[in-house]
Short mmCIF file of C-alpha atoms in Angstrom, two decimals:
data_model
loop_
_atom_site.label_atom_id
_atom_site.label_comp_id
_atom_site.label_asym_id
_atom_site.label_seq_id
_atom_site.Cartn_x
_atom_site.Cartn_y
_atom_site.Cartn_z
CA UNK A 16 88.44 43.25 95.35
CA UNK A 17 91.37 44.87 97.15
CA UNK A 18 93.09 45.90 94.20
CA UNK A 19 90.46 47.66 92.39
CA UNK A 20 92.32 50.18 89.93
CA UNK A 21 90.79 53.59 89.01
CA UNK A 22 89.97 54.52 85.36
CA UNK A 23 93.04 57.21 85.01
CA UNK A 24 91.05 60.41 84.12
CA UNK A 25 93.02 62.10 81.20
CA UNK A 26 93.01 65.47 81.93
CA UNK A 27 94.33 67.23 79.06
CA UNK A 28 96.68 70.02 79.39
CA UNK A 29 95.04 73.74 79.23
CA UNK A 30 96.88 76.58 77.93
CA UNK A 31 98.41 77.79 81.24
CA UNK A 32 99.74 74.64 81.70
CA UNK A 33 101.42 74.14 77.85
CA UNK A 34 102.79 77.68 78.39
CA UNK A 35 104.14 76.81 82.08
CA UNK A 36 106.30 73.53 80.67
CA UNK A 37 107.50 75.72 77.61
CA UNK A 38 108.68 78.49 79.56
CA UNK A 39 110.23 75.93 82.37
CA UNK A 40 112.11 74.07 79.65
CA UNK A 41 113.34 77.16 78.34
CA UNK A 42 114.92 78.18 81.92
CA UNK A 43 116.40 74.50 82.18
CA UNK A 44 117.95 74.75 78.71
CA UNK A 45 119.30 78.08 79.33
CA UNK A 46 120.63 77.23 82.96
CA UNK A 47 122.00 73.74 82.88
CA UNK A 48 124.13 73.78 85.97
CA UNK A 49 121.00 74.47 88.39
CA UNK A 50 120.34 70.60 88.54
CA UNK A 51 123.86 71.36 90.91
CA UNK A 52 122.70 74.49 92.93
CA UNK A 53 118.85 73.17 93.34
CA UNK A 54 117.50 76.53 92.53
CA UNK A 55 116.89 77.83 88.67
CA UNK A 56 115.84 81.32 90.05
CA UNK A 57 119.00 81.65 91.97
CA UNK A 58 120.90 80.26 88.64
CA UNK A 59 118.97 81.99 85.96
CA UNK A 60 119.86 85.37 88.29
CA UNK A 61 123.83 84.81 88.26
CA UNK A 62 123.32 84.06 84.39
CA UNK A 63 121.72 87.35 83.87
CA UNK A 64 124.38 89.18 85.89
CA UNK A 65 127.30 87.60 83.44
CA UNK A 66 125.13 89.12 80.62
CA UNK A 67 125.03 92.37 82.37
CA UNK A 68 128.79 92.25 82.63
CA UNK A 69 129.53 91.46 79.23
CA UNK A 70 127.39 94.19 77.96
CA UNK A 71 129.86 96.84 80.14
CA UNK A 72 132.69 95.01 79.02
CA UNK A 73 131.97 95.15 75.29
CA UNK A 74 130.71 98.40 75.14
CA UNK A 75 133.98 99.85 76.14
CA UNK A 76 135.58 98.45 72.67
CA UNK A 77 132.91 99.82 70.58
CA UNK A 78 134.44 101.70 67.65
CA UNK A 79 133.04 101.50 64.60
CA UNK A 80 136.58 102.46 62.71
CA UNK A 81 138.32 98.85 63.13
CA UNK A 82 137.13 95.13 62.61
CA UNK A 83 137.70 94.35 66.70
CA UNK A 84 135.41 97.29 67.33
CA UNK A 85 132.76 95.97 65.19
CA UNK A 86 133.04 92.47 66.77
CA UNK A 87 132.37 94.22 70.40
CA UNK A 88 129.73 96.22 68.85
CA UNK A 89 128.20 92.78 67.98
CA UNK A 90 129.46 91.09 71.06
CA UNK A 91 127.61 93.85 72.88
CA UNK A 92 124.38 93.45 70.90
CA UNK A 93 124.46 89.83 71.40
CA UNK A 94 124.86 89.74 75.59
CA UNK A 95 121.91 92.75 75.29
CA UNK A 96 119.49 90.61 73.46
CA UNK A 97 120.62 87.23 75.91
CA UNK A 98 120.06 89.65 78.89
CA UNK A 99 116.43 90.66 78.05
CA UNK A 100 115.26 87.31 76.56
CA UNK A 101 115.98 85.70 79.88
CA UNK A 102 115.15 88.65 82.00
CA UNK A 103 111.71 88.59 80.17
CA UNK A 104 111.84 84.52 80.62
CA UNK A 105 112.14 84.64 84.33
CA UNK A 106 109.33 87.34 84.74
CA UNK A 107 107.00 84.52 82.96
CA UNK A 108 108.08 82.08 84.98
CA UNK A 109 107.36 84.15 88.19
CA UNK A 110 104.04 84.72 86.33
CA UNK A 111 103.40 81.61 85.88
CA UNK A 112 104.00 79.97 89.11
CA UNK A 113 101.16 81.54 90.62
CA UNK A 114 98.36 79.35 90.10
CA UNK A 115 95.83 81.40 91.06
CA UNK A 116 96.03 83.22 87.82
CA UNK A 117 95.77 80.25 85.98
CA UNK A 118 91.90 81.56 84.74
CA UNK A 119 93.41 84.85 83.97
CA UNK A 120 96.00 83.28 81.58
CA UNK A 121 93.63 81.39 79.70
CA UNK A 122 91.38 84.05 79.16
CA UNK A 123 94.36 85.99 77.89
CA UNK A 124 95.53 83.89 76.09
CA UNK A 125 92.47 82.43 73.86
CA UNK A 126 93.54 84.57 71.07
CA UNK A 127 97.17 82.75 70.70
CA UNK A 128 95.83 79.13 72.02
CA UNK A 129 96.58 77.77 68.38
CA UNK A 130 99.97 79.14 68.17
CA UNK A 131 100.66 77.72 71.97
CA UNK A 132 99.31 74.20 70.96
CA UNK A 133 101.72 74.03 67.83
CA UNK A 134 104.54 75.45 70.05
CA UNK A 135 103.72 72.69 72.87
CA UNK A 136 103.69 69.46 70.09
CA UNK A 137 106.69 70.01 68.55
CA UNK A 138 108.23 70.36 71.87
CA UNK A 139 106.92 67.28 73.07
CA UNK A 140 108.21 65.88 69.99
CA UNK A 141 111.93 66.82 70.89
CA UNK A 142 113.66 63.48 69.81
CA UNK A 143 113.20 64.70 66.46
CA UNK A 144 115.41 67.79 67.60
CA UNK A 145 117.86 65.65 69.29
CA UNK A 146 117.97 63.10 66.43
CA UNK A 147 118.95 66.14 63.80
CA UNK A 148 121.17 67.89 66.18
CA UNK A 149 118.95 70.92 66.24
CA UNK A 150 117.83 71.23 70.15
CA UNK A 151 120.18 74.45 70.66
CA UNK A 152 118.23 76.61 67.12
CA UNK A 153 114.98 74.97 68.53
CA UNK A 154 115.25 76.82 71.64
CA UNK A 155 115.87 79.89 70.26
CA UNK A 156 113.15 79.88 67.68
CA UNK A 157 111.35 78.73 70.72
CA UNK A 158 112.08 81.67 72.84
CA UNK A 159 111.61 84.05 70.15
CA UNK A 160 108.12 83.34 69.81
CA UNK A 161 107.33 82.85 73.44
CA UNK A 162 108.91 86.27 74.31
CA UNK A 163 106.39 88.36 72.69
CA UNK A 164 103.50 86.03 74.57
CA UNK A 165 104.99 86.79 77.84
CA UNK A 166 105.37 90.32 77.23
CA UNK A 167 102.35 90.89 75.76
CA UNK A 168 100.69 89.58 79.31
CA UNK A 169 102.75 92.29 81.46
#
């Protein structure tokens, strides 16, 4: 009679919530030293900086006339796309630690709930990643099709 144990209520996961521990995941894979600084915003910040300075650094050696110039032309490219993928990454993240708009998300979302819910299982389903050695490609094909979500709701 002491011990009586509550039925555990399964509350299943809504949208906002499938979104929130994609785009979290995302920031952790991206920024794996903030389990030593305690603070992904602060970590995620200094990693967007080091993009910022490789894009000035590379796009001094631009020149299209030799093979090194080509490789900073890429190199540039490259540290440009990093940049605003985890710019725009962050900016959901701030988005989507306010709860109060958790309504607001769902309603916005309704259209792409499908795509969400297939995005959410095969992360959950990331031993299969691990096992094939394909966790780095999966978060990139991950962020690729989260980015236009999260831009789509600014």
């Amino acid at each position: 009679m002491f011990f009586q144990l509550k039925d555990k209520t399964d509350t299943s996961l809504d949208t906002f919530d499938k979104i929130s521990h994609l785009v979290k995941a995302i920031l952790h894979f991206e920024c794996p030293e903030h389990r030593a600084q305690h603070h992904i915003l602060y970590t995620a910040n200094m990693k967007l900086e080091t993009y910022r300075e490789a894009q000035s650094f590379y796009r001094k050696f631009d020149d299209p006339s030799n093979a090194l110039g080509c490789l900073s032309r890429e190199a540039y490219e490259l540290a440009n796309r990093k940049y605003n993928q985890l710019f725009t990454i962050i900016r959901g993240y701030m988005h989507l630690s306010d709860h109060n708009k958790r309504d607001h998300f769902n309603h916005h979302f309704r259209f792409s709930k499908e795509r969400i819910e297939d995005m959410f299982t095969l992360f959950e389903q990331m031993h299969h990643h691990e096992l094939l050695k394909l966790e780095a490609v999966f978060y990139e094909r991950l962020k690729e099709d989260i980015i236009p979500l999260l831009t789509q709701f600014e």
